[in-house]
Every structure is written in structure tokens, then in C-alpha cells.
Tab-separated table of C-alpha atoms in Angstrom:
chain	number	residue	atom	x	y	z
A	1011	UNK	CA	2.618	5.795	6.621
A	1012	UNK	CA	0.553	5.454	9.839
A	1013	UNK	CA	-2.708	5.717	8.112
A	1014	UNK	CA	-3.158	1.816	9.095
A	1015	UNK	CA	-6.655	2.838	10.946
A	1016	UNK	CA	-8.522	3.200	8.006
A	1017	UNK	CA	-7.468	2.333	4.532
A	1018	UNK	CA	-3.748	2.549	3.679
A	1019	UNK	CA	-1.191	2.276	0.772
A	1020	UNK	CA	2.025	0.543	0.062
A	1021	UNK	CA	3.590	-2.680	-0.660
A	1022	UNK	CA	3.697	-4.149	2.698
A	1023	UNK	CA	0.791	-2.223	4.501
A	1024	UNK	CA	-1.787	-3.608	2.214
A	1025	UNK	CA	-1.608	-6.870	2.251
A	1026	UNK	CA	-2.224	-8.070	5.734
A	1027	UNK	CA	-2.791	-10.990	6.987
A	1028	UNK	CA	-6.290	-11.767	8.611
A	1029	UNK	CA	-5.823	-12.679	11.970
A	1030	UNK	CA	-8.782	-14.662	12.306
A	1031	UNK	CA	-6.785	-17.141	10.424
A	1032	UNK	CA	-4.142	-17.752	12.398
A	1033	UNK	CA	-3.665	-20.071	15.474
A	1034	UNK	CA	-3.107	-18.493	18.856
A	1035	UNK	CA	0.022	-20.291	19.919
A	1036	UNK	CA	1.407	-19.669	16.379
A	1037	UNK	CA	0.468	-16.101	16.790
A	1038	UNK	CA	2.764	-15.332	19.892
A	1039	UNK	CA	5.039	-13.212	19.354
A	1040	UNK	CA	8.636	-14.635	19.795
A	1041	UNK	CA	10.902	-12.878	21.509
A	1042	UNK	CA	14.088	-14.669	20.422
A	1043	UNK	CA	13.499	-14.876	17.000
A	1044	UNK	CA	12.285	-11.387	17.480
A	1045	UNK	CA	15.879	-10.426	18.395
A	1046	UNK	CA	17.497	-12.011	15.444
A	1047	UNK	CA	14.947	-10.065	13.019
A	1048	UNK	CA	15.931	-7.182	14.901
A	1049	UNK	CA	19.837	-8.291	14.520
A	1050	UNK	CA	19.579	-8.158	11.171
A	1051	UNK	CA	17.844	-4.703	10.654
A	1052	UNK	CA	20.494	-3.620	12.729
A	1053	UNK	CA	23.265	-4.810	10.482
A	1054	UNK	CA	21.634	-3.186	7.566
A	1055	UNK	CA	21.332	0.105	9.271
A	1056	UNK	CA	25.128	-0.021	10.311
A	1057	UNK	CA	26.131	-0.806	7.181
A	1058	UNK	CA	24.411	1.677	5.241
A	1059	UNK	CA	25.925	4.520	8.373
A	1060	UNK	CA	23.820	7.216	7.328
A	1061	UNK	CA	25.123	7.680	3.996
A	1062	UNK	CA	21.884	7.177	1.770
A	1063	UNK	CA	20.050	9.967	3.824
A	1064	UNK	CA	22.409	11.863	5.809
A	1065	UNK	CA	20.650	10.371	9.181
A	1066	UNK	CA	20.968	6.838	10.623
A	1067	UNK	CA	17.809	4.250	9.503
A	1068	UNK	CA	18.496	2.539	13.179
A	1069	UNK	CA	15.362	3.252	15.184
A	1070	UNK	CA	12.969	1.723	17.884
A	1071	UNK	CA	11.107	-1.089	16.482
A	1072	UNK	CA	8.212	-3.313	17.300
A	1073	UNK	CA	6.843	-6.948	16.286
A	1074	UNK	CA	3.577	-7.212	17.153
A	1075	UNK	CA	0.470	-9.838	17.127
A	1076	UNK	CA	-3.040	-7.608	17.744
A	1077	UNK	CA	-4.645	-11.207	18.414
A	1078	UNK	CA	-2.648	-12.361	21.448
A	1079	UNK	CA	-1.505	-8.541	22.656
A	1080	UNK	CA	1.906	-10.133	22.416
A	1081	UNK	CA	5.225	-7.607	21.324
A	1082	UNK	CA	8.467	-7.658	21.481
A	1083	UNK	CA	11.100	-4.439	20.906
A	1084	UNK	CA	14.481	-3.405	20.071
A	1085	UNK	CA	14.761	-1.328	22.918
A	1086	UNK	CA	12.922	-0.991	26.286
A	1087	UNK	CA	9.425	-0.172	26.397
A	1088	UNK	CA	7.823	3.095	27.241
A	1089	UNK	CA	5.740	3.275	30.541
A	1090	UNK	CA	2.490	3.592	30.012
A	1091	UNK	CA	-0.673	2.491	27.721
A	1092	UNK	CA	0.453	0.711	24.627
A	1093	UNK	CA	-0.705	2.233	20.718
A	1094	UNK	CA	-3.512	-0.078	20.035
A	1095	UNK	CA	-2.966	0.299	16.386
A	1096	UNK	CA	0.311	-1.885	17.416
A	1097	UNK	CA	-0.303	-5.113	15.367
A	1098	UNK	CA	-3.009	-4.208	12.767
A	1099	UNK	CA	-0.574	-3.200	10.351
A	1100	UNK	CA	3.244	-2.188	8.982
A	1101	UNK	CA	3.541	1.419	10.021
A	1102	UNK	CA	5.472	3.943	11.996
A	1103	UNK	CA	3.514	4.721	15.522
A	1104	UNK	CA	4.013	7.393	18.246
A	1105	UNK	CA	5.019	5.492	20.966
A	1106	UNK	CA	6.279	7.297	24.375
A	1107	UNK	CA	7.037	10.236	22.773
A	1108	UNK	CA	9.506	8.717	19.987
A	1109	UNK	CA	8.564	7.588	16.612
A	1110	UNK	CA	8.706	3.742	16.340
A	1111	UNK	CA	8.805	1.141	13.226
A	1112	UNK	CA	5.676	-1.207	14.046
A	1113	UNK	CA	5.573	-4.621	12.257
A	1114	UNK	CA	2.621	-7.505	12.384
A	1115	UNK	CA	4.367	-10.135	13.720
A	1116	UNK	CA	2.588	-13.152	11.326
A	1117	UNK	CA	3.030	-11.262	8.195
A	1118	UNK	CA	6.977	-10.605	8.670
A	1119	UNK	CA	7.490	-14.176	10.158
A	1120	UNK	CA	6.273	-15.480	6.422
A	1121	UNK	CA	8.954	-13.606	4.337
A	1122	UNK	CA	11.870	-14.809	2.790
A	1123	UNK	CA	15.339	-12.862	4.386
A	1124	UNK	CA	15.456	-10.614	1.286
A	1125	UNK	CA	11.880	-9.687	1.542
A	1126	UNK	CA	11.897	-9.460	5.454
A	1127	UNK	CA	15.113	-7.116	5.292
A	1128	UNK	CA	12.966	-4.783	2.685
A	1129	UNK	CA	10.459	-4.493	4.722
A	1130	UNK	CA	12.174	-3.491	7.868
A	1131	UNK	CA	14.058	-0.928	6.127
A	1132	UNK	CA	10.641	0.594	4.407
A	1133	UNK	CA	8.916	1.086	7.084
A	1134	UNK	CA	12.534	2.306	9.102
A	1135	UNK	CA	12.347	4.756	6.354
A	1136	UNK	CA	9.163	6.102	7.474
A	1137	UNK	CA	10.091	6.545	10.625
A	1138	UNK	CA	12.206	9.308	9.743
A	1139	UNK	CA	10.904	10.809	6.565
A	1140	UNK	CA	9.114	13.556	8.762
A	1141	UNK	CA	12.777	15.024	9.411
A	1142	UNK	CA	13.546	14.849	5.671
A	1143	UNK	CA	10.669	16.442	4.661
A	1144	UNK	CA	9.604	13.797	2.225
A	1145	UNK	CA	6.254	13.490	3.952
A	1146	UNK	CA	3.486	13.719	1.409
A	1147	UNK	CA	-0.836	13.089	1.624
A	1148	UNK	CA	-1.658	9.785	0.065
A	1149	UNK	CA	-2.815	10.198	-3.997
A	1150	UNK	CA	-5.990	9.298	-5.082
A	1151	UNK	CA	-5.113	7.400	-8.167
A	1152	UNK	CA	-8.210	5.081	-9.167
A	1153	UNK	CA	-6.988	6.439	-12.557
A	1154	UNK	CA	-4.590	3.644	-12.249
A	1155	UNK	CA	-6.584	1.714	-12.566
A	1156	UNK	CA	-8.645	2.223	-15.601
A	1157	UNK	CA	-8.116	1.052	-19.363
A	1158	UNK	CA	-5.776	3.792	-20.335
A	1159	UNK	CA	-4.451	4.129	-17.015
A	1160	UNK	CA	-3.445	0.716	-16.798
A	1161	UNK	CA	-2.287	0.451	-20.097
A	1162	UNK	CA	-0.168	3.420	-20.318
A	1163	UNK	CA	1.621	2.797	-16.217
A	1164	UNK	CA	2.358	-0.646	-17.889
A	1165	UNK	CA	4.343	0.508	-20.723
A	1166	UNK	CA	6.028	3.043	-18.500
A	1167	UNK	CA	6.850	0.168	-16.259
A	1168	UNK	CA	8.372	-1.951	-19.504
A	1169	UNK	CA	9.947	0.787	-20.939
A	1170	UNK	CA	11.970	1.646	-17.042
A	1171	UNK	CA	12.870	-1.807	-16.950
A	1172	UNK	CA	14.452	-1.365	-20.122
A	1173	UNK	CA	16.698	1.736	-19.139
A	1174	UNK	CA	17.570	-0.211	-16.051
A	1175	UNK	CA	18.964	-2.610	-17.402
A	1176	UNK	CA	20.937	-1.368	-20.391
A	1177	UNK	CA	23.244	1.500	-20.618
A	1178	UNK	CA	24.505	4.517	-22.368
A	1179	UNK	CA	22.611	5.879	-25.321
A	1180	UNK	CA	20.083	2.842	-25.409
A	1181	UNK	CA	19.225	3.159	-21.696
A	1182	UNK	CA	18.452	6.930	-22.430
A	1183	UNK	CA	16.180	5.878	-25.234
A	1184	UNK	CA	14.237	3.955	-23.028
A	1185	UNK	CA	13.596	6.601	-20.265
A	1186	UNK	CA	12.288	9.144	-23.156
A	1187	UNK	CA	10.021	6.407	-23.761
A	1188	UNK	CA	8.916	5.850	-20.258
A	1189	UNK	CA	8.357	9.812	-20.250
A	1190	UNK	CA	6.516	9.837	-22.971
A	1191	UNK	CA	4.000	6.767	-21.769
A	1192	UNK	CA	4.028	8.698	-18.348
A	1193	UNK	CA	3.373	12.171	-19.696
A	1194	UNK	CA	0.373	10.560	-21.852
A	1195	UNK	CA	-1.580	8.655	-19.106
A	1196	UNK	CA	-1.057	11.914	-17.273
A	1197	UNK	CA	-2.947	14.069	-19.537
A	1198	UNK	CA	-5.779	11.684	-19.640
A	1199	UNK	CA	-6.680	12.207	-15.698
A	1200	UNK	CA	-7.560	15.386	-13.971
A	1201	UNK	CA	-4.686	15.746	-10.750
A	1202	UNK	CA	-2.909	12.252	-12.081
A	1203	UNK	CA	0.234	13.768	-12.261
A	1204	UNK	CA	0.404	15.329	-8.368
A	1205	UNK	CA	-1.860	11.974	-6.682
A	1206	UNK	CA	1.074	9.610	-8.606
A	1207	UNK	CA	3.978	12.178	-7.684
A	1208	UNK	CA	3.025	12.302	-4.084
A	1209	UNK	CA	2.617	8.360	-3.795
A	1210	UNK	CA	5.899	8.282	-5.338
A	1211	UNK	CA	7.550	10.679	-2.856
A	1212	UNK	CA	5.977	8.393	-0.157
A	1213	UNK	CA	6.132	5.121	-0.884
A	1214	UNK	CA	8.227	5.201	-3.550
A	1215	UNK	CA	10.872	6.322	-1.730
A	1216	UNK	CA	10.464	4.105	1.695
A	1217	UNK	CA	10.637	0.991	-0.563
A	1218	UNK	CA	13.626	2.372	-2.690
A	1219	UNK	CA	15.416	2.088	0.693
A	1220	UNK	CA	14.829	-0.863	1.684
A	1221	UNK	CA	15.783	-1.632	-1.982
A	1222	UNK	CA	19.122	-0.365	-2.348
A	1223	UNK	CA	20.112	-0.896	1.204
A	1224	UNK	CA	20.021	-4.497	1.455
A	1225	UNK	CA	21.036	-5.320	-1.517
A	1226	UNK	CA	24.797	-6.039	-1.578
A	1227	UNK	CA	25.954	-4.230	-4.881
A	1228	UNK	CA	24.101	-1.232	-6.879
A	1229	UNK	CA	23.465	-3.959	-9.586
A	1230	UNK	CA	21.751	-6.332	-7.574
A	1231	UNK	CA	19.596	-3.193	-6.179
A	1232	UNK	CA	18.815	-2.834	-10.079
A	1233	UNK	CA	18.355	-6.272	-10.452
A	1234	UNK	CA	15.543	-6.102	-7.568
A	1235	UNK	CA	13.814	-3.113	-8.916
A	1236	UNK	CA	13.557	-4.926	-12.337
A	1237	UNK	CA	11.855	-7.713	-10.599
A	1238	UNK	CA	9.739	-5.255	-8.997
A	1239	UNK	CA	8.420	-3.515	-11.782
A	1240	UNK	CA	8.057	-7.325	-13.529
A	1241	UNK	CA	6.104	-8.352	-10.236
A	1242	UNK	CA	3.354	-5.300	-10.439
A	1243	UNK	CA	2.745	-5.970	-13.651
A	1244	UNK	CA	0.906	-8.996	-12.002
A	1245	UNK	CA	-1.180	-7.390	-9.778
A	1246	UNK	CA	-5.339	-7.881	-9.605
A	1247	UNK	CA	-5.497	-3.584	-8.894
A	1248	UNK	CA	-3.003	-0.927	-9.850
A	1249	UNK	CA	-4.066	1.363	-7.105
A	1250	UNK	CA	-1.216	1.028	-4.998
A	1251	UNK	CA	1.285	0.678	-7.191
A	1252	UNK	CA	2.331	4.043	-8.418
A	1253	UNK	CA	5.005	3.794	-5.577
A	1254	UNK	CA	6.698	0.784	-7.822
A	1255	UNK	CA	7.457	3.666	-10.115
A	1256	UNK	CA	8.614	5.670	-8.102
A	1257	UNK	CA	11.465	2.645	-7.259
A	1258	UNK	CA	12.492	2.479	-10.649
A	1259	UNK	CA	13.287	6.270	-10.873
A	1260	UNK	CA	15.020	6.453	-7.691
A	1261	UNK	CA	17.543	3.623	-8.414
A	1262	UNK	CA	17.912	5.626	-12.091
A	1263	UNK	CA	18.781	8.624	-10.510
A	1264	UNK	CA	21.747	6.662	-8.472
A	1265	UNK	CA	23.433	6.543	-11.580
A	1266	UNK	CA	22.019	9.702	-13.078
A	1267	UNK	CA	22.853	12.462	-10.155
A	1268	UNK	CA	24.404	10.664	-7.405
A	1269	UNK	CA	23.773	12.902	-4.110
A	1270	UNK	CA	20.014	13.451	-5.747
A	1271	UNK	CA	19.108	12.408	-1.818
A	1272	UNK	CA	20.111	15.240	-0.645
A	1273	UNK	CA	18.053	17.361	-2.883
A	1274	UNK	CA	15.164	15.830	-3.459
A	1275	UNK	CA	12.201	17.578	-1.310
A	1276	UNK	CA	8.279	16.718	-0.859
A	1277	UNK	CA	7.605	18.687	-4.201
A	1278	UNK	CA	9.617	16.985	-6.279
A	1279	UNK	CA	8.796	14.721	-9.291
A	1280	UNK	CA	11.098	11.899	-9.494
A	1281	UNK	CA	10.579	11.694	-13.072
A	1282	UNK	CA	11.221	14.770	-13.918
A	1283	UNK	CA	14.528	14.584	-11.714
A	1284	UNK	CA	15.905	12.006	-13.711
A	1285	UNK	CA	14.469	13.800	-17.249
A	1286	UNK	CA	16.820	16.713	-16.095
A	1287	UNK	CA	19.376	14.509	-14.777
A	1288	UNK	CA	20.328	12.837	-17.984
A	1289	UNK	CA	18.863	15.505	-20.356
A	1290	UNK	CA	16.458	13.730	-22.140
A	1291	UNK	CA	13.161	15.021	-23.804
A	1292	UNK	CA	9.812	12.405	-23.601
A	1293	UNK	CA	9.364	10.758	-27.449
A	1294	UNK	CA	7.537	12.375	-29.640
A	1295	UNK	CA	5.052	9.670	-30.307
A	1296	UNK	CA	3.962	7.240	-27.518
A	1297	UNK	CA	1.910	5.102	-29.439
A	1298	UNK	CA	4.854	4.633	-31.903
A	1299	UNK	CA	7.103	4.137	-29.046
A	1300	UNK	CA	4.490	1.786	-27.439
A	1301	UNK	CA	5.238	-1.100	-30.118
A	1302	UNK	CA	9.039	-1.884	-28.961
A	1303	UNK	CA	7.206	-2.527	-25.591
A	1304	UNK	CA	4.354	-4.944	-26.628
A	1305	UNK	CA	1.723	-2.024	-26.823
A	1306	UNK	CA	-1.093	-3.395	-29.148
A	1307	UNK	CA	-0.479	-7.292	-27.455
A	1308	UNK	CA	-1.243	-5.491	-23.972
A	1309	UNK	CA	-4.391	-3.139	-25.397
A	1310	UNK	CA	-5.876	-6.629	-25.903
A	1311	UNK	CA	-5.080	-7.961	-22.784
A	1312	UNK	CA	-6.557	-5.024	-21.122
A	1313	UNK	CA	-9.507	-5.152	-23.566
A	1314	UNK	CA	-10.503	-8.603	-21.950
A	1315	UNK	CA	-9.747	-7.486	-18.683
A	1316	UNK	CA	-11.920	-4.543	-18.644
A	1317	UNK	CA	-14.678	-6.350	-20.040
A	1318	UNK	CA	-14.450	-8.667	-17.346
A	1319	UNK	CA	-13.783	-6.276	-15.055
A	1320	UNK	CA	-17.503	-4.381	-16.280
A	1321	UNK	CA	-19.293	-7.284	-15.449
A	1322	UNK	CA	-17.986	-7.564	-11.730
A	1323	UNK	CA	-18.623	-4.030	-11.131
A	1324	UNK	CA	-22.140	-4.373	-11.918
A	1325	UNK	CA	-22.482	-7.692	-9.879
A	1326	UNK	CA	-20.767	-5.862	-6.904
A	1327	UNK	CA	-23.197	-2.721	-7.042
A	1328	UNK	CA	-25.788	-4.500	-6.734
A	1329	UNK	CA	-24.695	-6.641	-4.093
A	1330	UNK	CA	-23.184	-3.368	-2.271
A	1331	UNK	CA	-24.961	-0.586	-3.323
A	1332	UNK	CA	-28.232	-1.228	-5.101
A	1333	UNK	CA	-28.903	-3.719	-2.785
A	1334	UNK	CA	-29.771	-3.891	0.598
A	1335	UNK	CA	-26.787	-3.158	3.292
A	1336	UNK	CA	-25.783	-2.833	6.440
A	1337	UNK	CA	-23.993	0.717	7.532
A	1338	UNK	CA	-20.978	0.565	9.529
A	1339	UNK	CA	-19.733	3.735	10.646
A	1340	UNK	CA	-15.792	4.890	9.649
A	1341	UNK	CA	-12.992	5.140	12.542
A	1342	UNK	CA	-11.795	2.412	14.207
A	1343	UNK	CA	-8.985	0.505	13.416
A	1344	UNK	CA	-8.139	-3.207	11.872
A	1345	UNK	CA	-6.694	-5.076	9.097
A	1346	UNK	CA	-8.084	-6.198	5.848
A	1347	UNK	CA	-6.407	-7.740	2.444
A	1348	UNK	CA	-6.140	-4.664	-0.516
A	1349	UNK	CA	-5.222	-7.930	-2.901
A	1350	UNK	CA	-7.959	-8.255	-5.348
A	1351	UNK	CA	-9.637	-5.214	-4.144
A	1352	UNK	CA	-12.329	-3.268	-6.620
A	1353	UNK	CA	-13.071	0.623	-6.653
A	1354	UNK	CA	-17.063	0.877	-7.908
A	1355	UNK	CA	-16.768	4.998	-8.734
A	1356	UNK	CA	-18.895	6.909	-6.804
A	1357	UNK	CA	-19.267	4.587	-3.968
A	1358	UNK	CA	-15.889	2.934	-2.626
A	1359	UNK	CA	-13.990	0.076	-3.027
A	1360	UNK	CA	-14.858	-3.294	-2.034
A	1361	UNK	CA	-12.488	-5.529	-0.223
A	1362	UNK	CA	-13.206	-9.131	-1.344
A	1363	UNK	CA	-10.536	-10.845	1.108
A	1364	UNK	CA	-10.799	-11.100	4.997
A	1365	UNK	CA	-11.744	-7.708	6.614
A	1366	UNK	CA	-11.496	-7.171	10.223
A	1367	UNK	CA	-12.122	-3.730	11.883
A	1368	UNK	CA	-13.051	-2.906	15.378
A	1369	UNK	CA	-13.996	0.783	16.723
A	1370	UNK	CA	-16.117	2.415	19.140
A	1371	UNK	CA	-19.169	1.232	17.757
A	1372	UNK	CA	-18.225	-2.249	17.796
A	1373	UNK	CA	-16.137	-5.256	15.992
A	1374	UNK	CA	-16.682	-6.288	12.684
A	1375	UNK	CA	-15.686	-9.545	10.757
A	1376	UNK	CA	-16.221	-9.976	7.204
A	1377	UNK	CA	-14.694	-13.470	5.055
A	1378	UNK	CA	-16.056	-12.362	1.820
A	1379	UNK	CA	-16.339	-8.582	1.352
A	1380	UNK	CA	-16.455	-4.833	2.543
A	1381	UNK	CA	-17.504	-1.918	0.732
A	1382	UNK	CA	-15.752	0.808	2.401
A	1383	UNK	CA	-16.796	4.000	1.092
A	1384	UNK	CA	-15.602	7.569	0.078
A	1385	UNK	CA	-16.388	8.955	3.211
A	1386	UNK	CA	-14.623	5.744	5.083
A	1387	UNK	CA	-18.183	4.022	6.388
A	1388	UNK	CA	-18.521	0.486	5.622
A	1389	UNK	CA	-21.281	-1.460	3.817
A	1390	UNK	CA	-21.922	-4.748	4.414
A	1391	UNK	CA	-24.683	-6.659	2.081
A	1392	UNK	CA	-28.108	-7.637	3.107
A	1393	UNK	CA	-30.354	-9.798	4.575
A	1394	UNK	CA	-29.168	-8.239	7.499
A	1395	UNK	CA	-29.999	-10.250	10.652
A	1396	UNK	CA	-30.387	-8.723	14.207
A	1397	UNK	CA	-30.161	-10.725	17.045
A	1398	UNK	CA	-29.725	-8.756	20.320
A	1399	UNK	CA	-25.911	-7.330	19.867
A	1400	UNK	CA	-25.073	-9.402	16.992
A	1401	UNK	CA	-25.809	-8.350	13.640
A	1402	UNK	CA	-24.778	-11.381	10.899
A	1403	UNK	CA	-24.953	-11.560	7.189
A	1404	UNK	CA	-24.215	-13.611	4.293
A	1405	UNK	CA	-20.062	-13.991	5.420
A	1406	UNK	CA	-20.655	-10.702	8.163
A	1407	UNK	CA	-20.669	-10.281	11.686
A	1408	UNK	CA	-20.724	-7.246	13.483
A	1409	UNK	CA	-21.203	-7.454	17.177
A	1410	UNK	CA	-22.032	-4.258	18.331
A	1411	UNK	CA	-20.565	-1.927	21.334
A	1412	UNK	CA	-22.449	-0.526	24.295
A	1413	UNK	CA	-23.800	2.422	23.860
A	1414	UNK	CA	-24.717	1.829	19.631
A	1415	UNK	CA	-27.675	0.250	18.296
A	1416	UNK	CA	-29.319	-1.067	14.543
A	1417	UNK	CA	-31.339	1.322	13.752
A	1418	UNK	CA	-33.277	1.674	10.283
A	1419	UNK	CA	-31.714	2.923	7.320
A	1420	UNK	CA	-33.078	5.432	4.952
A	1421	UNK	CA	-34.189	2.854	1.850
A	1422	UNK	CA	-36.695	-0.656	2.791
A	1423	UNK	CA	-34.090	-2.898	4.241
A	1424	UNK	CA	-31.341	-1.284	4.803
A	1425	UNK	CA	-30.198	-1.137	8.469
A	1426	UNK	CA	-27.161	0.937	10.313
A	1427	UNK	CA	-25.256	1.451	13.187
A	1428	UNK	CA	-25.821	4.903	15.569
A	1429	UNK	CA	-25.016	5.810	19.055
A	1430	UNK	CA	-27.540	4.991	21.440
A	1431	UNK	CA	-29.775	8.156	22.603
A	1432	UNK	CA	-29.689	9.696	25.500
């Protein structure tokens, strides 16, 4: 997804690491070990031939550090200016008139082989997914993270590990269960069921890729989506994790309708694939079913959570929106932390972790939070100080770009950022 200039979704394009954090020298890209990252993409891609999607993974590719303007590539570069979104983030990027895999350089030089080789393949994925047709909007799916939502995409996520990893009648048992739990958080939520599917169809299906194709055997790929599904469980937010489920299905469907690849399209529901595929109904009672996965231990664990979770949302509105801000207008592009991140409804989500945009209005650098709201401004929390073309805060600091100004916001102390006039 090469939404990476705003807010975007996915395992590997949300948690980025802050670049104000990282030494220069340590930030240069290297070319050599560059080339043996590239190396082994390239031995994945040849191995796998084409036969997952019908179409070679192998692609142009590019490590990059935003902080240094270093890069290095698997082939040569295009003439010409540069994408300067190369760096920010894990994303395909239109580079010279071809479609290229773009990687931060810091944040694949701290993965493990396995994880690294995932990765690559993802976002190699991508690259090509306009050709398949797989190419979906991003959901919406703060649902997700709600009581029931969270409670009922947990028990889908136990009850898929379960099918996984048994077999026959009992693994079929567990997928009517995961229906069931799936088909109930859905009716809860207005649109649930088409924000998850498309996330699914999107992300799901870039990190079943790099799933199955470098693991060595079908069983270890099973083995990895198990630990998948284990890991998200863990999580702080569930808002980008609908893709996770959308794993879990895909590597069922290897098993259930082998070839599925080839005729699975932007509409489908990969749920519903493998419902059809091994001709099972959802259970008839989810809360009954919920009990062989833990159900009433995990309502209380949400219980606590979401009281918990009350209380920060009403310390972060009135930090964020209550309070007095800062407006930051949307565009521009950066990277930021989504681990630990907090919708407030109504107003945004607030990025707690290192935030660091920059756009025509200006750069901004923020250690300990960003609202960034529905319509993609940010707000940063008052006492807002001006001095000249530096605007600071409590963890803030925006310098601002020729041509802008602070100007007064519309409430007693708020203050935000407009073009100059004329």
C-alpha cells in the first residue's frame, strides 16, 4: 500500500522507526549488505517461479534511509528526481515509470532473516497486486477495536488457530466456530463486514505471501500463521490487524481449494471462500461455542481493559481536544509509530510514540503524541509557544515553512498553521 504519506495500515508499514533516533553513520544505507538482502529476496522469488500467483514476485527494489538521503537498488536507477516518500515507510512507489518495492533501511536492518524475508516478499506482493486485481481501499475498522469487537476477532483468531493446526473433521469444527465468532462481531458494526474484507484482500493477502513463500514446507507456513494469529493477540490496538485474519484463511484455503489464487478477485471474502471450500455452515451458537476457546476468561480481560482504556480516552480528550492545541494542516509525508496508538471517536487517533511529518507547511517533530484527525490535520496540545518560525510545545516542535504562518484559532488559545496572504 503506498498510502505511507498520511496514515497507513499493515504489519510492517506501521511500525516505523523514528528517525530522530537513530545515529547518522548508523543510518547510511549499506550498499553491500544491501546486495545480500537483495540476494536473498531474489532466491525467494526464484524459488517460488511464479507459481503462487501466476506472475514472478522479482521486482525493482529499494533500501532507503529518509535521514541521510542514502539508497541503494536491485537494479539501476531511473534518471531523474528521486520519490521523496523513499525512506518514510515500507511501500510500493512509482519510480521512473515502473512500480518499485521501497523499504526503510533501519527498520529492515533490525529483523531477524525470517522476518526480513516476510517483509520483502509483502511488500513485493504489492508491487504487483494492481495486475491481479486484488487492489482494495483501506477499511475503516475502529470496530476492532471496541469491547465486542475485540472480543469476538479474538475468539475468531483462537478458534483459526485451532483448524490450523488439527485436521479432518475436528479442524472443520473449528472453522464453523471461527464463522460463527466472525459472523457475530459482524452484525454488531454497521459496514464491518466489507472495511475487514477489504483489509483482508489487501493486507491479508501481501503478508500471506511473504508467509507461505519463505517458509520451506506448507507446515512450517502453518506453523508461522499460528504464531501470527498468537502474536496479535498481543497487540496494544486491533486496528490493523484484520489483515492477520485474513493470513489464517489464506493458508486454510491451501489445503481447502488449492488453485483458490487464481480465483480469488478484489470482491471476494476469504472467509466465505474457505466456508464454501470445505462446506461448512457457522455454529449455531457463538457464545456456546465461545467456551472451548476461553470466552468468559477473555470477557474479563477485556472488561479491565476497557475500563482502563475509558479512563485514557478521557485524559487524551482533554489533552487533545478539549484542551488547547495547535493545528497542523494534513498532506505531507513522514513516519510515526501506530504501536500503542488510541482512536478518541469523533476526533482521530492519537499517536503516543515518535511522530515525524514534514509537508509544505513545514516539519513537525513530536516525542510524545499526535492527534491526527478524521480529516488527516494534526493536533498538537497546548501551551503553544511562538517564537519567530518555531512553534514548540510540551514534547512538539513544528518549525514552520516559508510562505505559512501561526495564526489564531477559532477557541481562546488555540493557534494554527495557514498560508501566508498575499
Amino acid at each position: 500500500m503506498s498510502k505511507l504519506t498520511s496514515l497507513s495500515a499493515g504489519w510492517f508499514r506501521s511500525i516505523c522507526l523514528p528517525l530522530g533516533l537513530v545515529h547518522q553513520a548508523a543510518a547510511q544505507v549499506d550498499q553491500q549488505r544491501a546486495d545480500s538482502f537483495f540476494k536473498e529476496a531474489a532466491s525467494i522469488c526464484q524459488r517460488d517461479g511464479g507459481r503462487l500467483w501466476g506472475v514472478s514476485l522479482c521486482g525493482p527494489m529499494v533500501f532507503a534511509d529518509a535521514r541521510t538521503r542514502t539508497l541503494a537498488t536491485n537494479q539501476p536507477r531511473p534518471t531523474g528526481e528521486q520519490p521523496r516518500s523513499l525512506g518514510f515507510g515500507n511501500a510500493p512507489v512509482e519510480w521512473g515509470g515502473s512500480r518499485w518495492a521501497a523499504y526503510i533501511w533501519d527498520f529492515t536492518t533490525s529483523l531477524d532473516a525470517r522476518t526480513r524475508g516476510i517483509l520483502m516478499l509483502h511488500e513485493l506482493f504489492h508491487r504487483i497486486q494492481p495486475e491481479l486485481g486484488l487492489i482494495t481501499q483501506s477499511g475503516r475498522n475502529e470496530h476492532l477495536d471496541t469491547f465486542e469487537g475485540r472480543v469476538w476477532l479474538r475468539l475468531e483468531w483462537r478458534a483459526l488457530a485451532r483448524a490450523l493446526g488439527q485436521s479432518g473433521e475436528a479442524g472443520k469444527a473449528a472453522v464453523s466456530d471461527a464463522l460463527a465468532f466472525r459472523m457475530t462481531r459482524r452484525s454488531q458494526f454497521p459496514a464491518a463486514a466489507e472495511n475487514e474484507r477489504a483489509d483482508e484482500i489487501r493486507e491479508g493477502l501481501a503478508q500471506y505471501t511473504g508467509t507461505v513463500t519463505t517458509a520451506p514446507s506448507h507446515s512450517e507456513a502453518v506453523t508461522s500463521a499460528i504464531e501470527q494469529l498468537a502474536g496479535a493477540e498481543g497487540h496494544d490496538t486491533f486496528l490493523q490487524q484484520s489483515y492477520t485474519t485474513g493470513v489464517a484463511y489464506a493458508v486454510l484455503l491451501d489445503d481447502a481449494s488449492p488453485g483458490w489464487q487464481r480465483r480469488v478477485r478484489g470482491d471476494s471474502d476469504l472467509g466465505q471462500m474457505v466456508m464454501a471450500a470445505l462446506e461448512v455452515t457457522p455454529a449455531a451458537n457463538p457464545v456456546e461455542a465461545s467456551a472451548r476457546y476461553g470466552g468468559a476468561e477473555l470477557r474479563a480481560l477485556e472488561q479491565t481493559r476497557a475500563e482502563k482504556r475509558m479512563a485514557r480516552l478521557r485524559e487524551l480528550r482533554s489533552r487533545y481536544v478539549d484542551g488547547p492545541v495547535l493545528v497542523v494542516p494534513s498532506g505531507g509525508s513522514g513516519t510515526f509509530n501506530a504501536v500503542g496508538a488510541t482512536p478518541i471517536p469523533g476526533a482521530g487517533t492519537v499517536y503516543v510514540l515518535p511522530y515525524r511529518q514534514r509537508g509544505l507547511w513545514g516539519n513537525l517533530d513530536a516525542t510524545n503524541g499526535v492527534l491526527v484527525s478524521d480529516d488527516g490535520t494534526r493536533r498538537l496540545p497546548g501551551p503553544v509557544r511562538i517564537d519567530g518560525s518555531s512553534v514548540t510545545g510540551e514534547g512538539w516542535t513544528v518549525s514552520i515553512a516559508t510562505g505559512w504562518m501561526v495564526h489564531p484559532g477559532p477557541r481562546p488559545g488555540d493557534y494554527q498553521i495557514v498560508r501566508d496572504p498575499p
